[in-house]
Short mmCIF file of C-alpha atoms in Angstrom, two decimals:
data_model
loop_
_atom_site.label_atom_id
_atom_site.label_comp_id
_atom_site.label_asym_id
_atom_site.label_seq_id
_atom_site.Cartn_x
_atom_site.Cartn_y
_atom_site.Cartn_z
CA MET A 1 29.94 -3.53 -1.33
CA THR A 2 27.76 -0.69 -2.56
CA LEU A 3 26.28 -2.85 -5.33
CA SER A 4 25.51 -5.58 -2.79
CA VAL A 5 23.68 -3.07 -0.59
CA PHE A 6 21.82 -1.66 -3.59
CA PHE A 7 20.54 -4.98 -4.92
CA GLY A 8 20.00 -6.46 -1.46
CA CYS A 9 17.82 -3.54 -0.33
CA ALA A 10 15.97 -3.49 -3.66
CA PHE A 11 15.16 -7.20 -3.40
CA ILE A 12 14.06 -6.85 0.23
CA ALA A 13 11.75 -3.95 -0.54
CA PHE A 14 10.28 -5.09 -3.87
CA GLY A 15 10.97 -8.83 -4.03
CA PRO A 16 7.60 -9.90 -2.51
CA ALA A 17 5.69 -7.36 -4.63
CA PHE A 18 7.47 -8.53 -7.79
CA SER A 19 6.67 -12.15 -6.91
CA LEU A 20 3.00 -11.28 -6.39
CA TYR A 21 2.96 -9.52 -9.74
CA ILE A 22 4.52 -12.46 -11.60
CA LEU A 23 2.37 -15.12 -9.95
CA THR A 24 -1.02 -13.39 -9.80
CA ILE A 25 -1.15 -10.47 -12.24
CA ALA A 26 1.28 -10.80 -15.16
CA THR A 27 -0.78 -13.45 -16.98
CA ASP A 28 -4.01 -11.40 -16.99
CA PRO A 29 -4.13 -8.26 -19.20
CA LEU A 30 -7.07 -6.77 -17.27
CA ARG A 31 -5.23 -7.07 -13.97
CA ILE A 32 -2.18 -5.36 -15.46
CA ILE A 33 -4.40 -2.47 -16.59
CA PHE A 34 -5.97 -2.13 -13.15
CA LEU A 35 -2.53 -2.31 -11.50
CA ILE A 36 -1.24 0.54 -13.67
CA ALA A 37 -4.44 2.53 -13.04
CA GLY A 38 -4.01 2.09 -9.28
CA ALA A 39 -0.41 3.29 -9.50
CA PHE A 40 -1.60 6.27 -11.56
CA PHE A 41 -4.18 7.23 -8.94
CA TRP A 42 -1.49 7.16 -6.25
CA LEU A 43 0.71 9.36 -8.43
CA VAL A 44 -2.11 11.87 -8.86
CA SER A 45 -2.59 12.00 -5.08
CA LEU A 46 1.15 12.64 -4.72
CA LEU A 47 0.93 15.42 -7.31
CA PHE A 48 -1.83 17.21 -5.39
CA SER A 49 0.00 16.69 -2.08
CA SER A 50 3.18 18.15 -3.54
CA LEU A 51 1.28 21.12 -4.93
CA VAL A 52 -0.32 21.92 -1.58
CA TRP A 53 3.01 21.41 0.21
CA PHE A 54 4.74 23.80 -2.20
CA ILE A 55 2.11 26.49 -1.64
CA VAL A 56 2.11 26.12 2.15
CA VAL A 57 5.91 26.28 2.40
CA ARG A 58 6.03 29.32 0.14
CA VAL A 59 3.54 31.33 2.18
CA SER A 60 4.96 30.35 5.60
CA ASN A 61 8.08 31.36 7.47
CA ASN A 62 10.12 28.17 7.16
CA LYS A 63 12.98 29.55 9.29
CA ASP A 64 11.06 28.74 12.48
CA ALA A 65 12.03 25.22 13.67
CA SER A 66 8.72 24.57 15.45
CA LEU A 67 6.81 25.74 12.40
CA GLN A 68 8.82 23.39 10.19
CA ARG A 69 7.83 20.48 12.42
CA ASP A 70 4.17 21.49 12.30
CA LEU A 71 4.34 21.85 8.53
CA LEU A 72 5.86 18.37 8.23
CA ILE A 73 3.08 16.87 10.36
CA PHE A 74 0.48 18.71 8.30
CA GLY A 75 2.07 17.45 5.07
CA VAL A 76 2.05 13.82 6.21
CA VAL A 77 -1.56 13.94 7.45
CA PHE A 78 -2.78 15.70 4.33
CA SER A 79 -0.93 13.25 2.07
CA VAL A 80 -2.42 10.21 3.86
CA LEU A 81 -5.94 11.62 3.70
CA LEU A 82 -5.52 12.45 0.02
CA GLN A 83 -4.28 8.93 -0.73
CA GLU A 84 -7.35 7.44 0.91
CA ILE A 85 -9.62 9.87 -0.94
CA PHE A 86 -8.10 8.74 -4.22
CA ARG A 87 -8.45 5.09 -3.15
CA PHE A 88 -12.16 5.73 -2.66
CA ALA A 89 -12.33 7.57 -6.01
CA TYR A 90 -10.71 4.57 -7.70
CA TYR A 91 -13.22 2.25 -6.04
CA ARG A 92 -16.11 4.39 -7.29
CA LEU A 93 -14.61 4.44 -10.78
CA LEU A 94 -14.38 0.66 -10.84
CA LYS A 95 -17.99 0.37 -9.72
CA LYS A 96 -19.07 2.77 -12.47
CA ALA A 97 -17.08 0.75 -15.02
CA ASN A 98 -18.86 -2.47 -14.03
CA LYS A 99 -21.20 -2.49 -17.02
CA GLY A 100 -18.39 -1.69 -19.42
CA LEU A 101 -16.29 -4.58 -18.10
CA MET A 102 -19.21 -6.97 -18.49
CA THR A 103 -19.72 -5.76 -22.08
CA ILE A 104 -16.06 -6.36 -22.90
CA SER A 105 -16.08 -9.84 -21.38
CA GLN A 106 -19.55 -10.64 -22.82
CA GLU A 107 -20.53 -12.17 -19.49
CA GLU A 108 -23.28 -11.46 -16.98
CA THR A 109 -20.84 -10.93 -14.13
CA MET A 110 -17.64 -8.96 -13.73
CA PRO A 111 -14.59 -10.75 -15.19
CA ILE A 112 -12.70 -9.74 -12.00
CA SER A 113 -14.29 -9.81 -8.56
CA ILE A 114 -14.25 -6.76 -6.31
CA MET A 115 -11.75 -8.45 -4.00
CA GLN A 116 -9.41 -9.13 -6.90
CA LEU A 117 -9.74 -5.50 -7.94
CA ALA A 118 -8.98 -4.43 -4.37
CA TYR A 119 -5.87 -6.60 -4.28
CA VAL A 120 -4.59 -5.44 -7.68
CA SER A 121 -5.25 -1.75 -7.03
CA GLY A 122 -3.68 -2.00 -3.57
CA LEU A 123 -0.56 -3.56 -5.07
CA GLY A 124 -0.42 -0.71 -7.59
CA PHE A 125 -0.68 1.84 -4.77
CA GLY A 126 1.98 0.01 -2.77
CA ILE A 127 4.51 -0.43 -5.57
CA MET A 128 4.36 3.21 -6.60
CA SER A 129 4.52 4.37 -2.97
CA GLY A 130 7.52 2.12 -2.36
CA ILE A 131 9.35 3.35 -5.43
CA PHE A 132 9.03 6.97 -4.37
CA SER A 133 9.99 6.11 -0.79
CA LEU A 134 13.16 4.18 -1.59
CA VAL A 135 14.50 5.25 -4.98
CA ASN A 136 16.62 8.14 -3.65
CA ILE A 137 17.94 6.00 -0.80
CA LEU A 138 18.92 3.24 -3.24
CA VAL A 139 20.78 5.77 -5.37
CA ASP A 140 22.67 7.00 -2.30
CA SER A 141 23.60 3.42 -1.41
CA LEU A 142 25.79 3.29 -4.52
CA GLY A 143 28.19 5.71 -2.82
CA PRO A 144 30.42 7.45 -2.23
CA GLY A 145 30.36 7.45 1.56
CA THR A 146 30.30 5.20 4.59
CA VAL A 147 27.07 4.68 6.52
CA GLY A 148 27.39 5.30 10.27
CA ILE A 149 30.78 6.98 10.15
CA HIS A 150 29.43 9.89 12.22
CA GLY A 151 27.66 7.72 14.77
CA ASP A 152 24.44 7.17 12.82
CA SER A 153 22.91 3.72 12.44
CA PRO A 154 24.87 1.52 9.99
CA LEU A 155 21.59 -0.27 9.23
CA TYR A 156 20.06 2.77 7.55
CA PHE A 157 19.65 1.21 4.08
CA VAL A 158 18.47 -2.20 5.29
CA SER A 159 16.02 -0.61 7.72
CA SER A 160 14.66 1.62 4.97
CA ALA A 161 14.18 -1.43 2.74
CA PHE A 162 12.20 -3.29 5.42
CA MET A 163 10.16 -0.15 6.06
CA THR A 164 9.33 0.10 2.35
CA LEU A 165 8.38 -3.58 2.24
CA ALA A 166 5.93 -3.02 5.09
CA ILE A 167 4.37 -0.02 3.33
CA VAL A 168 3.95 -1.94 0.06
CA LEU A 169 2.22 -4.87 1.77
CA LEU A 170 0.13 -2.54 3.93
CA HIS A 171 -1.26 -0.84 0.83
CA VAL A 172 -2.33 -4.25 -0.47
CA PHE A 173 -4.09 -5.08 2.80
CA TRP A 174 -5.57 -1.60 3.12
CA GLY A 175 -6.96 -1.90 -0.39
CA VAL A 176 -8.71 -5.19 0.38
CA VAL A 177 -10.17 -3.98 3.67
CA PHE A 178 -11.14 -0.59 2.21
CA PHE A 179 -12.99 -2.05 -0.81
CA ASP A 180 -14.74 -4.65 1.35
CA ALA A 181 -15.83 -1.95 3.81
CA CYS A 182 -17.19 0.19 0.97
CA GLU A 183 -19.08 -2.79 -0.45
CA ARG A 184 -20.67 -3.50 2.91
CA LYS A 185 -21.00 0.21 3.79
CA ASN A 186 -19.04 -0.37 7.01
CA TRP A 187 -17.76 3.17 7.33
CA TRP A 188 -16.19 2.46 10.72
CA ALA A 189 -13.87 0.03 8.92
CA VAL A 190 -12.95 2.75 6.42
CA LEU A 191 -12.12 5.04 9.34
CA LEU A 192 -9.95 2.31 10.89
CA VAL A 193 -8.03 1.96 7.62
CA ILE A 194 -7.42 5.71 7.57
CA PHE A 195 -6.41 5.69 11.24
CA SER A 196 -3.96 2.81 10.75
CA HIS A 197 -2.48 4.60 7.74
CA LEU A 198 -2.03 7.74 9.81
CA LEU A 199 -0.53 5.68 12.64
CA VAL A 200 2.04 4.03 10.38
CA SER A 201 2.97 7.36 8.80
CA GLY A 202 3.24 8.93 12.26
CA LEU A 203 5.57 6.17 13.45
CA THR A 204 8.06 7.16 10.75
CA PHE A 205 8.68 10.36 12.72
CA LEU A 206 10.65 8.16 15.14
CA ASN A 207 13.34 7.72 12.49
CA PRO A 208 16.31 7.46 12.41
CA ARG A 209 15.71 5.33 15.54
CA TYR A 210 14.47 2.52 13.33
CA GLU A 211 14.22 -0.04 16.11
CA SER A 212 11.49 2.16 17.61
CA SER A 213 9.40 2.32 14.43
CA ILE A 214 9.91 -0.92 12.50
CA LEU A 215 8.56 -3.25 15.20
CA PRO A 216 5.22 -1.45 15.76
CA ILE A 217 4.77 -0.98 12.00
CA TYR A 218 5.16 -4.72 11.46
CA VAL A 219 2.70 -5.36 14.28
CA VAL A 220 0.20 -3.15 12.40
CA LEU A 221 1.10 -5.02 9.19
CA PHE A 222 0.30 -8.37 10.79
CA LEU A 223 -3.01 -7.19 12.27
CA VAL A 224 -4.19 -5.52 9.05
CA GLY A 225 -3.06 -8.58 7.07
CA VAL A 226 -5.20 -10.88 9.22
CA TRP A 227 -8.12 -8.49 8.83
CA ALA A 228 -7.68 -8.42 5.04
CA PHE A 229 -7.52 -12.23 4.94
CA PHE A 230 -10.89 -12.61 6.60
CA ALA A 231 -12.37 -9.65 4.68
CA ALA A 232 -11.47 -11.44 1.43
CA GLY A 233 -13.44 -14.50 2.53
CA GLY A 234 -10.67 -16.50 4.14
CA SER A 235 -11.08 -18.84 7.09
CA LEU A 236 -8.82 -20.86 9.33
CA ARG A 237 -10.10 -24.08 7.75
CA ASN A 238 -9.28 -23.24 4.15
CA LEU A 239 -5.97 -21.65 5.25
CA LYS A 240 -4.98 -24.94 6.85
CA MET A 241 -6.00 -26.89 3.75
CA CYS A 242 -4.10 -24.48 1.53
CA LEU A 243 -0.92 -24.80 3.59
CA LEU A 244 -1.23 -28.59 3.56
CA CYS A 245 -2.07 -28.59 -0.19
CA ARG A 246 -5.17 -30.69 0.45
CA ASP A 247 -8.73 -30.75 -0.85
CA LYS A 248 -8.33 -28.22 -3.66
CA ASP A 249 -11.88 -28.94 -4.83
CA PHE A 250 -13.15 -27.79 -1.44
CA LEU A 251 -11.19 -24.56 -1.71
CA LEU A 252 -12.61 -23.83 -5.16
CA ALA A 253 -16.15 -24.67 -4.10
CA ASN A 254 -15.98 -22.44 -1.02
CA HIS A 255 -14.35 -19.44 -2.64
CA ARG A 256 -16.65 -16.44 -2.30
CA PRO A 257 -16.16 -13.99 -5.15
CA ARG A 258 -17.14 -10.39 -4.47
#
């Protein structure tokens, strides 16, 4: 039973991300490099967040319950802001590396469009974030113990897996919207990305009442996903043609690389 929970939750959380990697990234060496670089930038943001959290906890009186709650809120907000700062730093690094990429590819344009870079880097952010969110829970799912024996939710592991799945996909969508907003200098859109990230992180404070947090997080996931679709150049017409597998020449002709 424990192995079934372990593999089931792992496939729920990382199955879509693994599929995206195999279908869209694994065959392109440059995309693999950018994926790893995106994951590295997220790890660096986590390192700085952990360092600040360690210092703040050390200098504060962590025996006060209200202070512990305030420190937790501060840690979450600071971590989210730092992640978005490093997302912007990664975007700036990719822009600076534009000439180098063109030299390597010996072409006049970038071998990978800015939207492809946004997607790949967002997937790197999401995978690494998901791993750190779920790895300890997956280890605990191997036992020993019985979930819910003391009245807690028996859906703890499954709910955590669906929560991690949402975070992984949200990072992909946030990456696309964030890069597009930076390209167009729509700073209000950047602020909305940061706000939605803070909102999703804040909703996790409702746990372990997962039914109160999963639904609104998936609503945010849907809305940001639609926004990312149109930001990447999508339209209802080519979405319909794609779903019906029709007029592939039209889709290729109307693709807008960025």
